[in-house]
Coordinates of C-alpha atoms in Angstrom, one line a residue:
X1 CA -76.2 39.9 293.4
X2 CA -79.3 39.8 295.5
X3 CA -82.5 40.9 293.9
X4 CA -83.4 44.5 295.0
X5 CA -86.7 45.6 296.4
X6 CA -89.0 47.6 294.1
X7 CA -87.9 51.2 293.7
X8 CA -90.1 54.3 293.8
X9 CA -89.4 54.9 290.1
X10 CA -92.6 54.4 287.9
X11 CA -91.5 55.3 284.3
X12 CA -88.2 55.6 282.7
X13 CA -85.2 53.9 281.0
X14 CA -82.5 51.9 282.7
X15 CA -79.7 49.9 281.0
X16 CA -76.3 48.4 281.2
X17 CA -73.6 48.1 278.5
X18 CA -71.0 45.3 279.1
X19 CA -67.5 46.3 278.0
X20 CA -64.8 44.1 276.6
X21 CA -65.3 40.6 275.2
X22 CA -68.8 39.2 275.6
X23 CA -69.1 35.9 277.5
X24 CA -72.4 34.2 278.2
X25 CA -73.3 34.4 281.9
X26 CA -70.5 36.7 282.9
X27 CA -72.8 39.5 284.1
X28 CA -75.9 39.4 286.3
X29 CA -78.3 42.0 285.1
X30 CA -81.3 40.8 287.1
X31 CA -81.5 44.2 288.8
X32 CA -83.3 45.4 285.8
X33 CA -86.3 43.1 286.5
X34 CA -87.4 45.1 289.5
X35 CA -86.1 48.6 288.8
X36 CA -89.5 50.1 287.8
X37 CA -92.8 49.9 289.5
X38 CA -95.6 48.9 287.2
X39 CA -99.0 50.6 287.1
X40 CA -102.3 49.8 285.3
X41 CA -101.1 52.1 282.5
X42 CA -97.6 50.7 282.1
X43 CA -95.9 49.5 278.9
X44 CA -92.8 47.7 280.1
X45 CA -90.3 46.3 277.5
X46 CA -87.0 44.5 277.9
X47 CA -84.5 45.2 275.1
X48 CA -81.5 42.8 274.6
X49 CA -78.4 42.4 272.5
X50 CA -75.1 40.6 273.0
X51 CA -73.7 43.3 275.3
X52 CA -76.6 45.5 276.2
X53 CA -79.5 44.9 278.7
X54 CA -82.2 47.5 278.8
X55 CA -85.6 48.1 280.2
X56 CA -88.0 50.9 279.2
X57 CA -91.2 51.5 281.2
X58 CA -93.6 54.1 279.8
X59 CA -97.1 55.3 280.2
X60 CA -99.3 53.5 277.7
X61 CA -100.0 56.8 276.0
X62 CA -96.4 57.8 275.6
X63 CA -95.5 54.9 273.4
X64 CA -97.4 52.9 270.8
X65 CA -95.4 49.8 271.4
X66 CA -97.2 46.7 269.9
X67 CA -99.4 45.3 272.6
X68 CA -98.0 42.3 274.3
X69 CA -94.4 42.9 273.1
X70 CA -92.5 42.8 276.4
X71 CA -89.2 41.4 275.1
X72 CA -87.5 42.9 272.0
X73 CA -84.2 42.8 270.2
X74 CA -82.3 46.0 270.5
X75 CA -82.6 48.0 267.2
X76 CA -79.4 47.8 265.1
X77 CA -78.2 49.4 261.9
X78 CA -74.7 48.2 260.8
X79 CA -72.3 48.1 263.7
X80 CA -74.4 50.5 265.8
X81 CA -77.3 49.7 268.1
X82 CA -79.3 51.8 270.3
X83 CA -82.7 53.2 271.4
X84 CA -84.5 56.5 271.9
X85 CA -86.8 56.9 274.9
X86 CA -89.5 59.4 275.4
X87 CA -92.3 60.8 273.2
X88 CA -90.7 61.9 269.9
X89 CA -93.1 63.6 267.5
X90 CA -93.1 62.8 263.8
X91 CA -91.6 59.3 264.4
X92 CA -93.8 57.9 261.7
X93 CA -97.3 57.8 260.5
X94 CA -100.0 55.8 262.3
X95 CA -98.9 53.5 265.1
X96 CA -95.2 53.6 265.6
X97 CA -92.9 51.8 268.0
X98 CA -89.7 52.8 269.7
X99 CA -87.9 50.3 267.6
X100 CA -89.0 51.9 264.4
X101 CA -88.0 55.4 265.6
X102 CA -84.7 54.1 266.9
X103 CA -83.8 52.5 263.6
X104 CA -84.5 55.8 261.8
X105 CA -82.3 57.6 264.3
X106 CA -79.5 55.1 263.8
X107 CA -79.7 55.3 260.1
X108 CA -79.5 59.1 260.2
X109 CA -76.6 58.9 262.6
X110 CA -74.6 56.6 260.4
X111 CA -75.0 58.9 257.4
X112 CA -74.9 62.3 259.1
X113 CA -73.0 61.9 262.4
X114 CA -74.1 63.5 265.6
X115 CA -75.9 66.4 263.8
X116 CA -78.6 63.8 262.9
X117 CA -79.8 63.7 266.5
X118 CA -81.5 67.1 265.7
X119 CA -83.9 65.3 263.4
X120 CA -85.5 63.5 266.4
X121 CA -88.3 65.9 267.4
X122 CA -89.5 66.9 270.9
X123 CA -88.8 65.2 274.2
X124 CA -86.4 62.2 274.3
X125 CA -83.1 60.7 275.5
X126 CA -81.2 57.9 273.8
X127 CA -78.0 56.0 273.4
X128 CA -75.9 54.5 270.6
X129 CA -73.4 51.7 271.3
X130 CA -70.8 50.4 268.9
X131 CA -69.3 47.2 270.3
X132 CA -66.6 46.9 267.7
X133 CA -65.2 50.3 268.7
X134 CA -66.2 50.1 272.3
X135 CA -67.8 53.5 271.9
X136 CA -70.9 54.6 273.7
X137 CA -72.9 57.8 273.1
X138 CA -75.6 59.1 275.5
X139 CA -77.8 61.8 274.0
X140 CA -80.2 64.4 275.6
X141 CA -82.8 66.3 273.6
X142 CA -82.2 69.9 272.6
X143 CA -84.5 71.4 275.2
X144 CA -83.7 69.1 278.1
X145 CA -87.2 67.9 278.7
X146 CA -85.8 64.5 279.7
X147 CA -82.8 63.8 281.8
X148 CA -80.1 61.1 281.4
X149 CA -77.5 59.9 283.8
X150 CA -74.4 57.7 283.2
X151 CA -72.0 55.9 285.5
X152 CA -68.8 54.2 284.3
X153 CA -67.5 51.2 286.2
X154 CA -64.8 48.6 285.4
X155 CA -66.4 46.3 282.8
X156 CA -69.7 48.1 282.3
X157 CA -71.6 51.4 281.8
X158 CA -74.9 51.8 283.7
X159 CA -77.3 54.5 282.5
X160 CA -80.8 55.7 283.1
X161 CA -83.3 58.5 283.5
X162 CA -83.5 58.5 287.3
X163 CA -80.7 58.5 289.8
X164 CA -82.6 55.9 292.0
X165 CA -82.0 53.1 289.4
X166 CA -78.3 53.0 290.1
X167 CA -78.5 51.6 293.7
X168 CA -80.3 48.4 292.5
X169 CA -77.6 48.1 289.8
X170 CA -75.1 47.8 292.6
X171 CA -73.8 51.4 292.3
X172 CA -74.4 52.9 295.7
X173 CA -72.8 56.3 295.7
X174 CA -72.5 58.9 298.4
X175 CA -73.8 62.5 298.3
X176 CA -71.5 64.7 296.3
X177 CA -70.3 67.3 298.8
X178 CA -69.7 69.8 296.1
X179 CA -73.3 69.5 294.9
X180 CA -74.7 70.7 298.3
X181 CA -73.4 74.3 298.1
X182 CA -74.3 74.5 294.4
X183 CA -77.9 73.6 295.2
X184 CA -78.1 76.2 297.9
X185 CA -77.0 78.8 295.4
X186 CA -78.9 77.8 292.3
X187 CA -81.8 75.7 293.7
X188 CA -80.7 72.9 291.3
X189 CA -77.6 70.8 290.9
X190 CA -75.7 72.0 287.7
X191 CA -74.8 69.2 285.2
X192 CA -72.6 67.4 284.6
X193 CA -72.6 67.1 288.4
X194 CA -75.4 65.3 290.2
X195 CA -76.3 65.0 293.8
X196 CA -74.6 61.6 293.7
X197 CA -70.8 61.4 293.3
X198 CA -69.6 59.4 290.3
X199 CA -72.9 59.7 288.4
X200 CA -72.7 62.2 285.5
X201 CA -75.7 64.0 284.0
X202 CA -75.8 64.7 280.2
X203 CA -76.1 68.4 279.3
X204 CA -79.1 69.7 277.4
X205 CA -78.6 69.2 273.6
X206 CA -75.3 67.3 274.2
X207 CA -73.8 63.9 273.6
X208 CA -71.9 62.3 276.4
X209 CA -69.3 59.9 275.0
X210 CA -67.7 57.1 276.9
X211 CA -64.6 55.7 275.1
X212 CA -61.3 54.2 276.3
X213 CA -62.2 54.7 279.9
X214 CA -62.8 58.4 279.5
X215 CA -66.0 60.5 279.3
X216 CA -66.5 63.8 277.4
X217 CA -69.5 65.9 276.4
X218 CA -70.1 67.7 273.1
X219 CA -73.0 69.9 272.0
X220 CA -74.8 68.7 268.9
X221 CA -77.9 70.8 269.0
X222 CA -78.0 74.2 267.3
X223 CA -79.4 77.1 269.3
X224 CA -83.2 77.2 269.2
X225 CA -83.4 81.0 269.4
X226 CA -81.6 82.7 266.5
X227 CA -81.0 86.5 266.9
X228 CA -81.8 87.6 263.4
X229 CA -81.2 91.3 262.5
X230 CA -84.0 93.4 263.8
X231 CA -86.2 94.9 261.1
X232 CA -86.0 98.7 260.7
X233 CA -89.8 98.9 261.1
X234 CA -92.1 96.9 263.4
X235 CA -94.1 94.2 261.7
X236 CA -97.4 95.5 260.2
X237 CA -100.7 94.0 261.2
X238 CA -101.0 92.5 257.8
X239 CA -97.6 90.8 258.2
X240 CA -98.6 89.4 261.5
X241 CA -102.0 88.3 260.3
X242 CA -100.4 86.4 257.5
X243 CA -98.4 84.2 259.9
X244 CA -101.3 83.4 262.3
X245 CA -102.8 80.5 260.2
X246 CA -99.3 79.0 259.9
X247 CA -98.8 79.3 263.6
X248 CA -102.2 77.7 264.3
X249 CA -101.4 74.8 261.9
X250 CA -98.2 74.0 263.7
X251 CA -99.7 74.4 267.1
X252 CA -102.6 72.1 266.3
X253 CA -100.3 69.5 264.9
X254 CA -98.1 69.6 267.9
X255 CA -101.0 69.4 270.4
X256 CA -102.7 66.7 268.4
X257 CA -99.6 64.5 268.6
X258 CA -99.7 64.9 272.4
X259 CA -103.3 63.7 272.9
X260 CA -104.1 60.4 274.5
X261 CA -106.1 57.9 272.4
X262 CA -108.6 57.6 275.3
X263 CA -109.5 59.3 278.5
X264 CA -109.2 62.9 279.4
X265 CA -106.3 65.3 279.0
X266 CA -105.4 67.7 281.8
X267 CA -104.0 71.1 281.1
X268 CA -101.8 72.9 283.7
X269 CA -103.4 76.4 283.3
X270 CA -102.0 79.5 284.8
X271 CA -104.0 82.0 282.7
X272 CA -100.7 83.2 281.2
X273 CA -100.1 83.5 277.5
X274 CA -98.5 80.1 276.9
X275 CA -101.0 77.9 278.8
X276 CA -104.0 80.0 277.5
X277 CA -102.8 79.4 273.9
X278 CA -102.7 75.7 274.6
X279 CA -106.2 75.9 276.0
X280 CA -107.4 77.4 272.7
X281 CA -105.9 74.6 270.7
X282 CA -107.3 71.9 273.0
X283 CA -110.7 73.5 272.8
X284 CA -110.6 73.1 269.0
X285 CA -109.3 69.5 269.1
X286 CA -110.9 67.8 272.1
X287 CA -113.4 70.1 273.9
X288 CA -115.2 67.2 275.6
X289 CA -112.1 65.5 276.9
X290 CA -110.4 68.5 278.5
X291 CA -109.9 69.4 282.1
X292 CA -107.9 72.5 283.0
X293 CA -106.4 72.6 286.5
X294 CA -105.0 75.6 288.4
X295 CA -103.4 75.7 291.8
X296 CA -104.8 78.7 293.6
X297 CA -103.6 80.7 296.6
X298 CA -105.6 81.8 299.7
X299 CA -104.3 85.3 299.1
X300 CA -106.2 86.5 296.0
X301 CA -103.3 88.9 295.3
X302 CA -101.0 85.9 294.6
X303 CA -103.5 83.5 293.0
X304 CA -103.5 82.7 289.3
X305 CA -107.0 81.2 289.5
X306 CA -108.9 84.4 288.5
X307 CA -107.1 84.7 285.2
X308 CA -107.3 81.0 284.5
X309 CA -111.0 81.1 285.2
X310 CA -111.5 83.9 282.6
X311 CA -109.8 81.6 280.0
X312 CA -112.0 78.7 280.9
X313 CA -115.2 80.7 280.9
X314 CA -114.4 82.3 277.6
X315 CA -113.7 78.9 276.0
X316 CA -116.3 76.8 277.8
X317 CA -113.7 74.5 279.4
X318 CA -114.1 72.5 282.6
X319 CA -111.9 74.0 285.3
X320 CA -110.6 72.6 288.5
X321 CA -109.2 75.1 291.0
X322 CA -107.3 73.7 293.9
X323 CA -106.2 75.6 296.9
X324 CA -104.3 73.3 299.2
X325 CA -105.1 73.3 302.9
X326 CA -102.5 73.5 305.7
X327 CA -102.9 69.7 306.3
X328 CA -102.5 69.0 302.6
X329 CA -99.3 71.1 302.3
X330 CA -97.9 69.4 305.4
X331 CA -98.6 65.8 304.2
X332 CA -97.8 66.7 300.6
X333 CA -94.4 68.2 301.5
X334 CA -93.1 64.8 302.7
X335 CA -94.3 63.0 299.5
X336 CA -92.9 65.8 297.3
X337 CA -89.4 65.3 298.7
X338 CA -89.6 61.6 298.1
X339 CA -90.7 61.6 294.5
X340 CA -87.7 63.3 293.0
X341 CA -84.2 61.8 292.3
X342 CA -82.6 65.2 293.0
X343 CA -83.9 68.0 295.1
X344 CA -86.2 70.3 293.1
X345 CA -85.9 73.9 294.3
X346 CA -88.2 75.6 291.7
X347 CA -90.6 77.7 293.9
X348 CA -93.5 76.5 291.7
X349 CA -92.7 72.8 292.2
X350 CA -94.6 72.0 295.4
X351 CA -97.9 73.5 294.3
X352 CA -97.6 71.9 290.9
X353 CA -97.1 68.5 292.5
X354 CA -100.1 69.0 294.8
X355 CA -102.3 70.1 291.9
X356 CA -101.3 67.2 289.8
X357 CA -101.9 64.8 292.7
X358 CA -105.5 66.0 292.8
X359 CA -106.4 65.2 289.2
X360 CA -109.1 62.6 288.5
X361 CA -107.8 59.1 287.5
X362 CA -109.1 59.3 284.0
X363 CA -106.8 62.3 283.2
X364 CA -103.9 60.1 282.0
X365 CA -101.9 62.8 280.2
X366 CA -100.9 66.3 281.4
X367 CA -100.0 69.1 279.0
X368 CA -97.7 71.8 280.0
X369 CA -97.1 75.1 278.3
X370 CA -93.3 75.4 278.9
X371 CA -90.9 75.7 276.0
X372 CA -91.6 78.4 273.5
X373 CA -89.4 81.1 275.1
X374 CA -86.6 79.0 273.8
X375 CA -87.3 79.9 270.2
X376 CA -89.3 83.1 270.5
X377 CA -86.8 84.6 272.9
X378 CA -87.4 85.7 276.4
X379 CA -89.4 88.9 277.0
X380 CA -89.4 91.6 279.6
X381 CA -87.9 94.9 280.3
X382 CA -86.8 93.7 283.7
X383 CA -84.3 91.2 282.2
X384 CA -82.8 93.9 280.0
X385 CA -82.4 96.2 283.0
X386 CA -80.8 93.5 285.1
X387 CA -78.2 92.5 282.5
X388 CA -77.8 94.8 279.5
X389 CA -78.3 98.1 281.4
X390 CA -76.3 96.9 284.4
X391 CA -73.4 95.8 282.1
X392 CA -73.3 99.3 280.5
X393 CA -73.3 101.0 283.9
X394 CA -70.8 98.7 285.5
X395 CA -68.2 99.4 282.8
X396 CA -67.7 102.9 284.3
X397 CA -67.8 101.9 287.9
X398 CA -64.7 100.4 289.7
X399 CA -65.4 97.1 291.3
X400 CA -64.7 98.5 294.8
X401 CA -67.4 101.1 294.3
X402 CA -70.1 98.8 293.0
X403 CA -71.4 98.0 296.5
X404 CA -71.7 101.7 297.1
X405 CA -73.8 102.2 294.0
X406 CA -76.2 99.4 294.9
X407 CA -76.3 100.6 298.5
X408 CA -77.5 104.1 297.3
X409 CA -80.0 102.4 295.0
X410 CA -81.4 100.5 298.0
X411 CA -82.4 103.9 299.5
X412 CA -84.3 105.0 296.4
X413 CA -87.9 104.5 295.2
X414 CA -89.4 101.0 295.5
X415 CA -88.6 100.1 291.9
X416 CA -84.9 101.1 292.3
X417 CA -84.7 99.2 295.6
X418 CA -85.9 96.1 293.8
X419 CA -83.4 96.6 291.0
X420 CA -80.6 97.1 293.6
X421 CA -81.3 93.6 295.0
X422 CA -80.7 92.2 291.5
X423 CA -77.6 94.4 290.8
X424 CA -76.1 93.3 294.1
X425 CA -75.9 89.7 292.9
X426 CA -73.1 88.4 290.6
X427 CA -73.9 89.5 287.0
X428 CA -73.9 85.8 286.0
X429 CA -77.1 85.5 287.9
X430 CA -78.9 88.5 286.4
X431 CA -81.9 86.5 285.2
X432 CA -82.8 84.7 288.4
X433 CA -86.0 85.7 290.3
X434 CA -85.0 83.7 293.4
X435 CA -82.6 84.7 296.1
X436 CA -80.3 81.7 296.8
X437 CA -77.5 81.7 299.3
X438 CA -74.7 84.1 298.6
X439 CA -71.3 82.5 298.0
X440 CA -69.8 84.2 301.1
X441 CA -72.5 82.8 303.4
X442 CA -72.2 79.3 301.8
X443 CA -68.5 79.4 302.5
X444 CA -69.2 80.4 306.1
X445 CA -71.8 77.7 306.4
X446 CA -69.8 74.8 305.1
X447 CA -66.4 75.9 306.4
X448 CA -64.5 76.2 303.1
X449 CA -64.4 78.5 300.1
X450 CA -66.5 77.7 297.1
X451 CA -66.2 78.7 293.5
X452 CA -69.0 78.7 290.9
X453 CA -66.8 79.8 288.0
X454 CA -66.9 76.5 286.2
X455 CA -70.6 76.0 286.3
X456 CA -72.3 76.2 282.9
X457 CA -74.4 79.2 283.9
X458 CA -71.3 81.3 284.8
X459 CA -69.5 80.2 281.6
X460 CA -72.5 81.1 279.4
X461 CA -73.1 84.5 281.1
X462 CA -69.5 85.5 281.1
X463 CA -69.0 85.0 277.4
X464 CA -72.3 86.5 276.6
X465 CA -72.6 89.9 274.8
X466 CA -74.8 92.3 276.7
X467 CA -75.8 94.0 273.5
X468 CA -77.5 90.7 272.6
X469 CA -79.0 90.3 276.0
X470 CA -82.1 88.4 274.7
X471 CA -79.9 85.7 273.3
X472 CA -77.9 85.4 276.6
X473 CA -81.0 85.4 278.7
X474 CA -82.8 82.9 276.5
X475 CA -79.9 80.5 276.7
X476 CA -79.7 80.9 280.5
X477 CA -83.4 80.5 281.1
X478 CA -84.3 78.0 278.4
X479 CA -81.1 76.1 278.2
X480 CA -80.1 75.9 281.8
X481 CA -82.8 76.8 284.4
X482 CA -85.8 75.3 282.5
X483 CA -83.8 72.2 281.6
X484 CA -82.7 71.6 285.1
X485 CA -85.8 72.6 287.0
X486 CA -88.8 73.4 284.9
X487 CA -89.1 70.3 282.6
X488 CA -87.7 67.7 285.0
X489 CA -90.0 68.7 287.9
X490 CA -93.1 68.1 285.7
X491 CA -91.7 64.9 284.3
X492 CA -90.9 63.4 287.6
X493 CA -94.1 64.5 289.3
X494 CA -96.3 63.1 286.5
X495 CA -94.4 59.8 286.4
X496 CA -94.5 59.5 290.2
X497 CA -98.3 59.8 290.0
X498 CA -98.6 57.3 287.2
X499 CA -99.3 59.9 284.5
X500 CA -97.7 61.0 281.3
X501 CA -96.7 64.6 280.6
X502 CA -96.0 66.4 277.3
X503 CA -94.8 69.8 276.2
X504 CA -96.4 70.7 272.9
X505 CA -94.3 73.9 272.5
X506 CA -91.0 72.0 272.2
X507 CA -92.1 70.6 268.9
X508 CA -89.4 71.2 266.3
X509 CA -92.1 72.1 263.7
X510 CA -92.8 75.2 265.8
X511 CA -89.1 75.9 266.2
X512 CA -88.3 75.7 262.5
X513 CA -91.2 78.0 261.6
X514 CA -90.0 80.5 264.3
X515 CA -86.4 80.3 263.1
X516 CA -87.5 81.6 259.7
X517 CA -89.3 84.6 261.0
X518 CA -87.8 88.1 260.9
X519 CA -87.1 89.4 264.4
X520 CA -90.0 91.8 264.3
X521 CA -92.4 88.9 263.9
X522 CA -90.7 86.8 266.6
X523 CA -90.1 89.1 269.6
X524 CA -92.8 89.5 272.3
X525 CA -94.6 86.6 270.6
X526 CA -96.6 89.0 268.4
X527 CA -98.0 86.2 266.2
X528 CA -99.0 84.1 269.2
X529 CA -100.6 87.2 270.7
X530 CA -102.5 87.9 267.5
X531 CA -103.8 84.3 267.6
X532 CA -104.9 84.9 271.2
X533 CA -106.7 88.1 270.2
X534 CA -108.9 86.1 267.9
X535 CA -109.8 83.6 270.6
X536 CA -109.5 85.1 274.1
X537 CA -110.5 88.1 276.1
X538 CA -108.2 91.1 276.0
X539 CA -107.5 90.8 279.7
X540 CA -105.7 87.6 279.1
X541 CA -103.9 88.7 275.9
X542 CA -102.5 91.8 277.8
X543 CA -101.6 89.9 281.0
X544 CA -98.0 90.6 281.8
X545 CA -95.7 87.6 281.9
X546 CA -94.8 86.7 285.5
X547 CA -93.5 83.7 287.4
X548 CA -95.6 81.6 289.6
X549 CA -95.8 83.0 293.1
X550 CA -96.2 80.6 296.1
X551 CA -96.3 81.9 299.7
X552 CA -93.5 79.9 301.2
X553 CA -94.7 80.9 304.7
X554 CA -97.6 78.5 304.1
X555 CA -94.8 75.9 304.7
X556 CA -92.7 77.6 307.4
X557 CA -95.6 79.0 309.5
X558 CA -97.9 76.1 308.8
X559 CA -99.7 75.2 312.1
X560 CA -100.1 71.6 310.8
X561 CA -96.3 71.2 310.3
X562 CA -93.6 73.7 311.3
X563 CA -91.2 72.2 308.7
X564 CA -88.1 74.3 309.4
X565 CA -88.5 74.1 313.2
X566 CA -89.0 70.3 313.1
X567 CA -85.9 69.8 310.9
X568 CA -83.9 72.0 313.1
X569 CA -85.1 70.4 316.3
X570 CA -83.6 67.0 315.3
X571 CA -80.5 68.6 313.9
X572 CA -81.3 67.9 310.3
X573 CA -80.6 71.4 309.1
X574 CA -77.0 71.0 310.0
X575 CA -76.6 68.7 307.1
X576 CA -72.9 67.9 307.8
X577 CA -71.1 67.8 311.2
X578 CA -68.7 70.5 310.1
X579 CA -71.4 72.9 309.0
X580 CA -71.9 76.0 311.1
X581 CA -74.8 76.0 313.5
X582 CA -74.5 79.8 314.1
X583 CA -75.1 80.5 310.4
X584 CA -78.2 78.4 310.4
X585 CA -79.4 80.0 313.7
X586 CA -78.8 83.4 312.1
X587 CA -81.0 82.5 309.1
X588 CA -83.8 81.2 311.3
X589 CA -83.7 84.4 313.4
X590 CA -83.7 86.5 310.3
X591 CA -86.8 84.7 309.0
X592 CA -88.5 84.9 312.3
X593 CA -87.9 88.6 312.5
X594 CA -88.9 89.3 308.9
X595 CA -91.0 86.4 307.6
X596 CA -92.2 88.3 304.6
X597 CA -88.7 89.0 303.3
X598 CA -88.1 86.8 300.2
X599 CA -84.3 86.6 301.0
X600 CA -84.9 84.6 304.1
X601 CA -87.8 82.6 302.7
X602 CA -85.9 81.5 299.6
X603 CA -82.7 80.6 301.6
X604 CA -84.5 78.8 304.3
X605 CA -86.5 76.9 301.7
X606 CA -83.4 75.8 299.9
X607 CA -81.8 74.6 303.1
X608 CA -84.9 72.8 304.4
X609 CA -85.4 71.1 301.0
X610 CA -81.8 70.0 300.9
X611 CA -81.9 68.8 304.5
X612 CA -85.1 66.8 303.9
X613 CA -83.8 65.3 300.7
X614 CA -80.5 64.2 302.3
X615 CA -82.3 62.8 305.3
X616 CA -84.9 60.9 303.2
X617 CA -82.7 59.6 300.4
X618 CA -79.2 59.3 301.6
X619 CA -77.9 55.7 301.6

């Protein structure tokens, strides 16, 4: 095997398990030597055993590996050996190492089985290998903040945290044709499928087992949001106030474990409730080392910067507001496509990447406020209308008449018109704020029928109980969308830029406390809001929850780079020869005629992003 050139992967885990009898020199694993690009802040360690070769490459602040230890024996307990990779909280007091944390995990697994993986807190992935039984387990944390991929070949299993490590390993796989329509629909590729055929993704909170030539996945993680019976009466101010100190203690512990030992910490600040709460905690813990950054918009109606500035002024925090220029969007778009191992369709992804790219060098760690909806439960009357109310109405309307109902709604007041757009989609996609390609148009585009029935999203929503809509929506948003788009985008962007990223709200200490609360103290984050009321202006406390808004026409109508037009001019939008050019032309015409319509913006963005990704990263 020839030695590969350096890959664009900066941090991660890559490994190989050799199956069958072990013979010295029977496998060339030199591909691991060049699979990660080093940075000045890199801790790179090689882990070895008789049948496993592994490399981990982390930001110095994401591991407290003993300095200078670049070759280690793979941790082992009894017949099992393995490693956890990431930033697990509570791994031990003082300086801890991945080896110590992994031995603790292996010991717990041997005594408690797969349920023991829940004891590893926060963001991580890992594996356990038993050579005697030829049994391999690959584990992803319960919120999906890290990703893990596995490929099975005769004689070996290759695994890693980035799809781009598989090519240097000699596994050059084509684009999975079934992944392309799924991305156009969902703006992510649903696990276990990946954009590469033959490489399987581990589901959030699952164990992927490889045994006797077969793979299977089984959930080990319990739900993070527990739908306790709702109290007859709302929580009193006294009951809420009694929980605030407990919330603060857990919050400060979680944030403290995320802080770098030196340098500044950057906070992605939107001015919303979650990031503003982190700002309060960081102001208490490290006021002189904190830089909040916000990506603003030229249109003040869309910009988050004013609310973020209110937070920073109230707390006395240094604040960096960045509004990208047309040239920066044009140049950043190309780099944005190249830094991910799978296309990232989250509409907030590009501005997040551009903002992170502008951070000063001494901001080595980024903190992100994602994750607490997963145990507090999602909020919002809009979600209840889209799913619970729709389910109740649809029970009395024949399927054939449903398009008539939504058509009449589309002629009503503005609010009803908006709701009709959501009710016109499959009920399995009730929670989505974006407008991906409809299945019928995808079928026309690619020239064959498609079915999404076996995707995890559709399975979850179909078996969900509309009366418990908050549980269903929390599972869909926290367990599927956030795990496939929200967390991975931040992780890959930070790592591509040589930084670490952490999510304090995924700390299990927070989750365990929230689990024990009665529903009246959990819903709408009333305890967190009470904490905010003590520390932040009322304007921020009462700010409605909303998604990040980015004007996609800053890409499509950008005078510095007409992205869609350039891709179409060289035939890149017609990703496959059999795809329909008239369908693409129809979309381009619709967007040109109604550039402000989110339907055409979102669908064109998905197609352009997919086309650019395939063009850039196809073998």
